[in-house]
C-alpha positions as semicolon CSV with decimal commas, in nm:
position;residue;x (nm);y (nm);z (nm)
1;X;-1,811;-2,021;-3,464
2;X;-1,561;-1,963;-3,182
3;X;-1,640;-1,605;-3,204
4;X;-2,057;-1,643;-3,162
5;X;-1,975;-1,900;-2,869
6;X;-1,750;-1,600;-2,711
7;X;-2,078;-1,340;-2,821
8;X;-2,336;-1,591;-2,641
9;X;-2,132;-1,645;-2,364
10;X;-2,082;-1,239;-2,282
11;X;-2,474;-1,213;-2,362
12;X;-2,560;-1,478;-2,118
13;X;-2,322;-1,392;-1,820
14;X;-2,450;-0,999;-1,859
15;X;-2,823;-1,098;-1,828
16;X;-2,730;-1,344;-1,496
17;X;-2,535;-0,997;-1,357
18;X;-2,832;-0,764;-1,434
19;X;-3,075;-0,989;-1,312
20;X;-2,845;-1,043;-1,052
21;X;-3,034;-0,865;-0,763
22;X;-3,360;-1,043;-0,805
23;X;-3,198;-1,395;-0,865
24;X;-2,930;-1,295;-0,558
25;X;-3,248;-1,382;-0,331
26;X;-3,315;-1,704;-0,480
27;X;-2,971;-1,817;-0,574
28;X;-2,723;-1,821;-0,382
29;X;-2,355;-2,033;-0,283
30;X;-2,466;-2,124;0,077
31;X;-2,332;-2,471;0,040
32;X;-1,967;-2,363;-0,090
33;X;-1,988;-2,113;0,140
34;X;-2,077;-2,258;0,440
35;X;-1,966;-2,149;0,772
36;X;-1,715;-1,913;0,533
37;X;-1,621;-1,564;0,681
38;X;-1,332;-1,474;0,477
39;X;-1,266;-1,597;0,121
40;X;-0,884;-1,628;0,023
41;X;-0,845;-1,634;-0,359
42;X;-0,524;-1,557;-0,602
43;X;-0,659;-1,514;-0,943
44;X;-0,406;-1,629;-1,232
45;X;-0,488;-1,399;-1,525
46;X;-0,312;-1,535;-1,829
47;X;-0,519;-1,421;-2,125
48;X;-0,408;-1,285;-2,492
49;X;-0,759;-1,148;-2,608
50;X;-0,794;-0,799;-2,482
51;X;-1,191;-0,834;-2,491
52;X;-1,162;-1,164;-2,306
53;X;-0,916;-1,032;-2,047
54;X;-1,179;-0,683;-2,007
55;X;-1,441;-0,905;-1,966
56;X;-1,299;-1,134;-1,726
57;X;-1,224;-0,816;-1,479
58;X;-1,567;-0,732;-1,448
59;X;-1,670;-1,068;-1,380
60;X;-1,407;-1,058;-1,063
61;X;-1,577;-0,734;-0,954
62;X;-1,861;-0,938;-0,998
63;X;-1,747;-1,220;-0,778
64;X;-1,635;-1,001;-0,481
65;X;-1,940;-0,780;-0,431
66;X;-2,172;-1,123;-0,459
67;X;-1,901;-1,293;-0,187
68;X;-2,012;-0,939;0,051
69;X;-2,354;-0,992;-0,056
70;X;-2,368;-1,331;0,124
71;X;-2,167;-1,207;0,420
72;X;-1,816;-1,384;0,321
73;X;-1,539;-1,132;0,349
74;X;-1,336;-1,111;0,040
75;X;-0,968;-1,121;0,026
76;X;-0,897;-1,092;-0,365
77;X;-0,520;-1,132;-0,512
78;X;-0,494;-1,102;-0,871
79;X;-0,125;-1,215;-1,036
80;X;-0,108;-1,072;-1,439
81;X;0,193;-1,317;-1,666
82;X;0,205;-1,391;-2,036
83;X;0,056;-1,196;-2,263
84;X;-0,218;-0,984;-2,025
85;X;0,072;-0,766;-1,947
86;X;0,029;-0,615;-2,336
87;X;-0,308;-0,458;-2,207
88;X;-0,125;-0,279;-1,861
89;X;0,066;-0,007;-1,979
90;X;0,010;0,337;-2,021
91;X;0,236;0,345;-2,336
92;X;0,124;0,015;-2,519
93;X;0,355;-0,062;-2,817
94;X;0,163;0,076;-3,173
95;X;0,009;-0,283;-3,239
96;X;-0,178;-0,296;-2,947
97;X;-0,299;0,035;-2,900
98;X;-0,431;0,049;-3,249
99;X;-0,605;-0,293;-3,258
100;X;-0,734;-0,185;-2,886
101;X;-0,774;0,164;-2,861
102;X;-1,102;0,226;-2,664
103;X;-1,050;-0,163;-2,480
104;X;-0,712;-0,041;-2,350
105;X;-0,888;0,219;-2,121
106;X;-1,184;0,028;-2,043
107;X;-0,914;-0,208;-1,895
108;X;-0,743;0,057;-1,685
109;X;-1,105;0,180;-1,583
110;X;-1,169;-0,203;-1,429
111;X;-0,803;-0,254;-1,274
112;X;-0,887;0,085;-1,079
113;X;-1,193;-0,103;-0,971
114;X;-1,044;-0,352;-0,833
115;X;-0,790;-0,141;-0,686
116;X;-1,088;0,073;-0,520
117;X;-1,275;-0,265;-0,382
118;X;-0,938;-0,305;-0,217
119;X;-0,797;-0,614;-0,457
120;X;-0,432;-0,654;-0,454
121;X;-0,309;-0,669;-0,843
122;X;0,022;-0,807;-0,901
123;X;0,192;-0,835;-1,241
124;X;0,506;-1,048;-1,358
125;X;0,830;-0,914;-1,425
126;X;0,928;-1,173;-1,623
127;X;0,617;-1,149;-1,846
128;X;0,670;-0,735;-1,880
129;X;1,037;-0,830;-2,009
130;X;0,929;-1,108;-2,272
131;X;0,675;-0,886;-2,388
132;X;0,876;-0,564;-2,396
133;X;0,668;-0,350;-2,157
134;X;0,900;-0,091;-1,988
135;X;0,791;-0,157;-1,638
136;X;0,770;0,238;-1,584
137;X;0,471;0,259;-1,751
138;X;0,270;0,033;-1,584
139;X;-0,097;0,106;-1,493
140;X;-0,078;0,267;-1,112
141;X;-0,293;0,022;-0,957
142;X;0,003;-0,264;-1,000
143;X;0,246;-0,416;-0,829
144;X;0,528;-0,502;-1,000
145;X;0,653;-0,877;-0,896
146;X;1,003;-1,073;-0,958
147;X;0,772;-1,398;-1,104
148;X;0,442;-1,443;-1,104
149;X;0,461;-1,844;-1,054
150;X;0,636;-1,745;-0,695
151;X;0,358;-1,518;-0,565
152;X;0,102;-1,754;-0,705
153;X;0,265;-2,031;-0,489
154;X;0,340;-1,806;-0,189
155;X;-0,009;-1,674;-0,199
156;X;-0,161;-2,072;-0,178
157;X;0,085;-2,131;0,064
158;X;-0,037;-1,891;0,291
159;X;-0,432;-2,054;0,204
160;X;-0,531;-1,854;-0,091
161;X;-0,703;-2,053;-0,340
162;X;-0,630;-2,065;-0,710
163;X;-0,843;-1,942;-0,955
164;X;-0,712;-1,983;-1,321
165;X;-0,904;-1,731;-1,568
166;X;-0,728;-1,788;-1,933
């Protein structure tokens, strides 16, 4: 059951996105965004389903290039902890690469699309030791941070606003 909810939910969000140019000029965010010229956001990725966490990324990519689309500058942050770290190496331990295979580099395909729209991607230290991932192999695109929780509350210090995505 969990698993068709997941299936629906995928379906659904990929017919809003496709449709996404004809609905973009009849739906819009004009009352969140307001008078908005620059939006500040730190995503918290914290997910343990490699399809979820995929998924997820494009949905950010999403976000941004509908933010431009209404004339709000984006200025994305995205912190990786727990167990999203598993899916950011270039040398996954055995387990993951062969339950993910193919996901793995559909992953590293959408953190270089962030990196190319210009999102800063930040991943834990303390999640890469838990979870044994020799911080040498780490995708390109990320920067490797002391603790996520302090860069998630430096980065809303400084007015960027939390988005959880688990």
């Amino acid at each position: 059951m969990k698993k068709l909810f997941h299936y629906t939910l995928l379906i659904l969000s990929l017919a809003l996105a496709t449709s996404h140019g004809y609905a973009n000029s009849q739906i819009n965010d004009r009352a969140a965004l307001a008078d908005l010229k620059v939006g500040q956001a730190v995503f918290l990725i914290d997910i343990a389903d490699a399809k979820k966490m995929n998924f997820y990324l494009e949905v950010i990519q999403g976000t941004f290039k509908g933010m431009q689309e209404q004339d709000v500058t984006p200025d994305f942050v995205m912190v990786y902890i727990g167990p999203s770290v598993q899916y950011l190496s270039t040398s996954p331990n055995a387990e993951t690469e062969e339950e993910h295979g193919a996901l793995l580099m559909e992953i590293e395909s959408n953190v270089e699309k962030l990196a190319e729209l210009g999102i800063k991607q930040e991943i834990c230290a303390v999640a890469t030791d838990v979870f044994g991932i020799d911080n040498k192999t780490l995708l390109p695109d990320l920067n490797l941070v002391g603790d996520g929780f302090v860069s998630l509350i430096g980065y809303q210090a400084q007015g960027y606003h939390l988005v959880p995505v688990y």
